[in-house]
XYZ file of C-alpha atoms in Angstrom:
240
model
C 29.959 90.742 -55.213
C 27.608 92.169 -52.367
C 24.033 90.679 -51.610
C 22.527 93.550 -53.552
C 23.862 93.074 -56.737
C 23.307 89.963 -57.247
C 19.326 90.327 -57.047
C 19.879 93.545 -58.522
C 21.013 91.548 -61.614
C 19.288 88.591 -60.740
C 15.725 91.246 -60.898
C 17.871 92.605 -64.565
C 17.944 89.363 -65.757
C 13.934 88.124 -65.043
C 12.755 91.592 -66.509
C 14.483 91.539 -69.821
C 13.572 88.017 -70.323
C 9.990 88.001 -69.464
C 9.543 90.510 -72.150
C 9.533 90.167 -75.674
C 9.974 93.658 -77.217
C 13.048 96.269 -76.013
C 12.995 97.909 -72.991
C 14.556 101.068 -72.843
C 17.638 102.590 -69.854
C 14.151 104.124 -68.793
C 11.690 101.637 -68.611
C 14.893 99.573 -67.033
C 15.145 102.196 -64.229
C 11.159 102.381 -64.028
C 11.004 98.921 -63.562
C 14.067 97.031 -62.050
C 13.746 96.685 -58.731
C 17.280 98.397 -57.275
C 17.464 100.864 -59.788
C 17.037 104.447 -58.365
C 17.336 106.825 -62.003
C 16.835 109.918 -60.004
C 15.613 113.274 -60.220
C 18.181 115.542 -61.230
C 20.907 115.102 -63.840
C 23.505 113.968 -61.368
C 21.174 110.897 -60.082
C 19.877 110.302 -63.296
C 23.562 109.622 -64.826
C 25.008 107.372 -61.690
C 21.858 105.004 -62.237
C 22.791 105.079 -65.943
C 26.842 104.473 -65.206
C 25.318 101.340 -62.026
C 23.488 100.083 -65.563
C 26.936 100.091 -67.597
C 28.392 97.830 -65.356
C 25.441 95.911 -64.522
C 25.280 95.261 -68.479
C 28.749 94.406 -68.882
C 28.698 92.334 -66.272
C 25.917 90.405 -67.734
C 27.356 90.023 -70.764
C 30.914 88.842 -69.725
C 28.806 85.458 -67.705
C 27.688 84.928 -70.956
C 24.306 85.758 -70.991
C 22.840 87.112 -74.357
C 21.375 90.485 -73.403
C 20.611 91.846 -76.464
C 20.311 95.645 -78.217
C 17.884 97.122 -80.497
C 15.088 99.231 -81.559
C 11.041 98.450 -81.480
C 9.435 99.656 -84.825
C 8.087 102.274 -82.828
C 10.303 103.674 -81.539
C 14.222 104.312 -82.397
C 15.144 104.133 -78.309
C 18.075 101.796 -77.924
C 16.544 99.264 -75.653
C 17.428 95.796 -74.344
C 15.998 92.076 -73.704
C 16.985 88.887 -73.147
C 15.380 86.177 -75.600
C 14.478 83.338 -73.951
C 15.403 80.979 -76.845
C 19.105 81.965 -76.429
C 19.034 81.492 -72.435
C 16.924 78.805 -71.819
C 18.542 75.713 -70.442
C 18.369 72.510 -72.019
C 16.249 69.658 -71.443
C 18.160 67.802 -68.482
C 18.915 63.764 -69.632
C 20.414 62.107 -66.880
C 21.977 58.690 -67.969
C 20.544 55.410 -65.545
C 24.119 55.847 -63.706
C 24.155 59.461 -63.349
C 20.632 58.985 -61.881
C 21.032 56.216 -59.705
C 24.466 58.336 -57.889
C 23.043 61.613 -57.799
C 20.384 59.900 -55.486
C 22.373 57.542 -53.678
C 24.324 61.339 -52.896
C 21.621 62.878 -51.516
C 21.075 60.197 -48.503
C 25.001 61.730 -47.955
C 23.506 63.832 -45.928
C 21.290 63.291 -42.492
C 20.901 66.825 -40.563
C 17.084 67.310 -41.584
C 17.923 70.993 -43.187
C 19.153 68.971 -46.102
C 17.166 65.951 -46.595
C 13.486 67.737 -47.335
C 15.380 69.676 -50.612
C 17.778 66.575 -51.621
C 14.392 64.626 -51.546
C 12.450 67.229 -53.148
C 14.461 67.765 -56.342
C 14.578 64.305 -56.862
C 11.175 63.839 -57.119
C 11.098 66.206 -59.255
C 13.599 64.651 -61.860
C 11.590 61.186 -61.226
C 8.477 63.605 -61.966
C 9.957 64.557 -65.071
C 10.844 61.275 -66.448
C 14.700 61.222 -65.635
C 15.956 57.089 -66.056
C 16.320 55.987 -62.486
C 18.651 53.198 -61.194
C 19.463 50.225 -64.366
C 16.373 48.095 -65.446
C 13.822 50.555 -63.619
C 13.289 53.348 -66.522
C 11.654 56.836 -66.029
C 10.154 58.118 -62.728
C 6.231 58.311 -62.263
C 5.187 61.795 -64.245
C 2.848 62.181 -61.343
C 4.628 61.799 -59.126
C 3.853 65.083 -56.289
C 7.102 67.470 -55.057
C 5.925 67.806 -52.375
C 4.798 64.628 -51.599
C 3.546 63.582 -47.854
C 4.856 61.603 -45.503
C 4.488 58.464 -46.637
C 5.368 58.880 -49.834
C 8.547 57.206 -51.509
C 12.541 58.068 -50.768
C 14.442 59.183 -52.263
C 16.415 56.193 -52.234
C 13.002 53.973 -53.258
C 12.420 56.481 -56.765
C 15.859 55.458 -58.021
C 16.196 51.784 -56.593
C 18.306 52.223 -54.149
C 16.839 50.775 -50.898
C 19.685 50.071 -48.575
C 22.092 51.163 -49.538
C 23.166 54.104 -46.496
C 26.005 56.218 -46.864
C 26.677 58.418 -44.169
C 28.700 61.729 -42.792
C 26.868 62.657 -39.155
C 27.174 66.301 -38.177
C 26.162 66.097 -35.605
C 28.670 69.596 -34.308
C 27.132 72.099 -32.877
C 28.952 74.830 -35.451
C 27.774 72.987 -38.459
C 24.453 74.393 -39.516
C 24.872 78.346 -39.211
C 28.820 77.972 -40.541
C 27.381 76.296 -44.165
C 24.787 78.883 -43.162
C 27.754 80.992 -43.668
C 29.497 79.988 -46.616
C 25.778 80.293 -48.595
C 24.759 83.654 -47.834
C 28.889 84.870 -47.887
C 28.863 86.477 -45.098
C 31.688 86.951 -42.793
C 31.999 84.898 -39.398
C 33.283 85.075 -35.840
C 33.944 82.337 -33.515
C 35.548 80.816 -29.729
C 38.348 78.220 -30.345
C 40.266 75.886 -28.836
C 43.402 74.501 -30.193
C 45.362 71.250 -29.064
C 46.854 72.111 -26.275
C 45.831 75.644 -25.548
C 43.561 75.671 -22.135
C 41.771 78.671 -23.608
C 39.735 79.324 -26.852
C 40.318 82.494 -28.711
C 38.480 84.006 -31.242
C 38.897 83.879 -34.825
C 37.099 86.018 -37.125
C 36.968 83.830 -40.928
C 35.736 84.896 -43.848
C 34.452 80.955 -45.103
C 34.807 79.283 -48.117
C 33.609 76.172 -47.835
C 32.189 73.166 -44.787
C 33.869 69.959 -45.552
C 34.346 66.544 -44.799
C 37.307 64.994 -43.898
C 38.322 61.230 -42.424
C 34.850 61.474 -40.234
C 34.724 64.629 -39.159
C 33.582 68.378 -40.122
C 35.862 71.051 -41.511
C 35.223 74.733 -42.091
C 38.392 76.415 -44.777
C 38.203 80.114 -44.699
C 40.232 82.701 -44.731
C 41.119 84.013 -40.730
C 40.710 87.966 -41.170
C 43.655 88.610 -38.443
C 46.137 85.700 -39.825
C 45.927 87.461 -43.414
C 45.819 83.813 -44.642
C 43.912 80.801 -45.367
C 43.604 77.981 -42.462
C 41.213 75.311 -42.250
C 39.092 75.249 -38.359
C 38.241 71.778 -36.495
C 34.077 72.537 -36.122
C 34.604 69.900 -32.681
C 37.058 72.607 -31.659
C 34.257 75.378 -31.757
C 33.486 76.468 -27.876
C 30.737 78.313 -28.505
C 28.367 79.999 -30.555
C 29.227 80.754 -34.505
C 28.024 84.532 -34.951
C 27.883 86.902 -38.051
């Protein structure tokens, strides 16, 4: 799925959740960024077909898209009832909360450490159970706590436990970003025994650690097959 369509689907979902009444197709075309209803018949028909595809896609995902009409009009409209779509409250057992806190300590890179700690503080502030015997976290905790505030280990009673997988390879961050953005990348890669690196063009699936080393798994476009690349053997920049 293209990023443009994903953004349009998110905009459509948020728009339909933000109203209690049924929105007509014309109103949706005017309100949702990403739609262009057009001025002539052909452009409007193209917009209607796009909306029908998006509507069916949301329903296939299990999003409860409701069809109906308001009392003052007879044109069919659409909405998403918050009560039907809202996620239930997250409740963690003490063991689950402890495992989650321990997992966040795995990340030693600055780009991932801060979001992980912030997420745990939000869980603790919402009353999530911490490690056995400590009870729920402080409800007044600030998710944006300044330096020196309790970290995830202290919040969950896990101080002293330190699982670590260091990511020293320069290719780690750009490869991880490419996975998140679903973006193909190219990079020079030297296999064992080769005197010179060869360029690889890869659609990345994931970045994983095995026996203390980091790897990129993905589809090698030039070979037309799945491949795994050890990040320490990437000899130059990772480029889109």
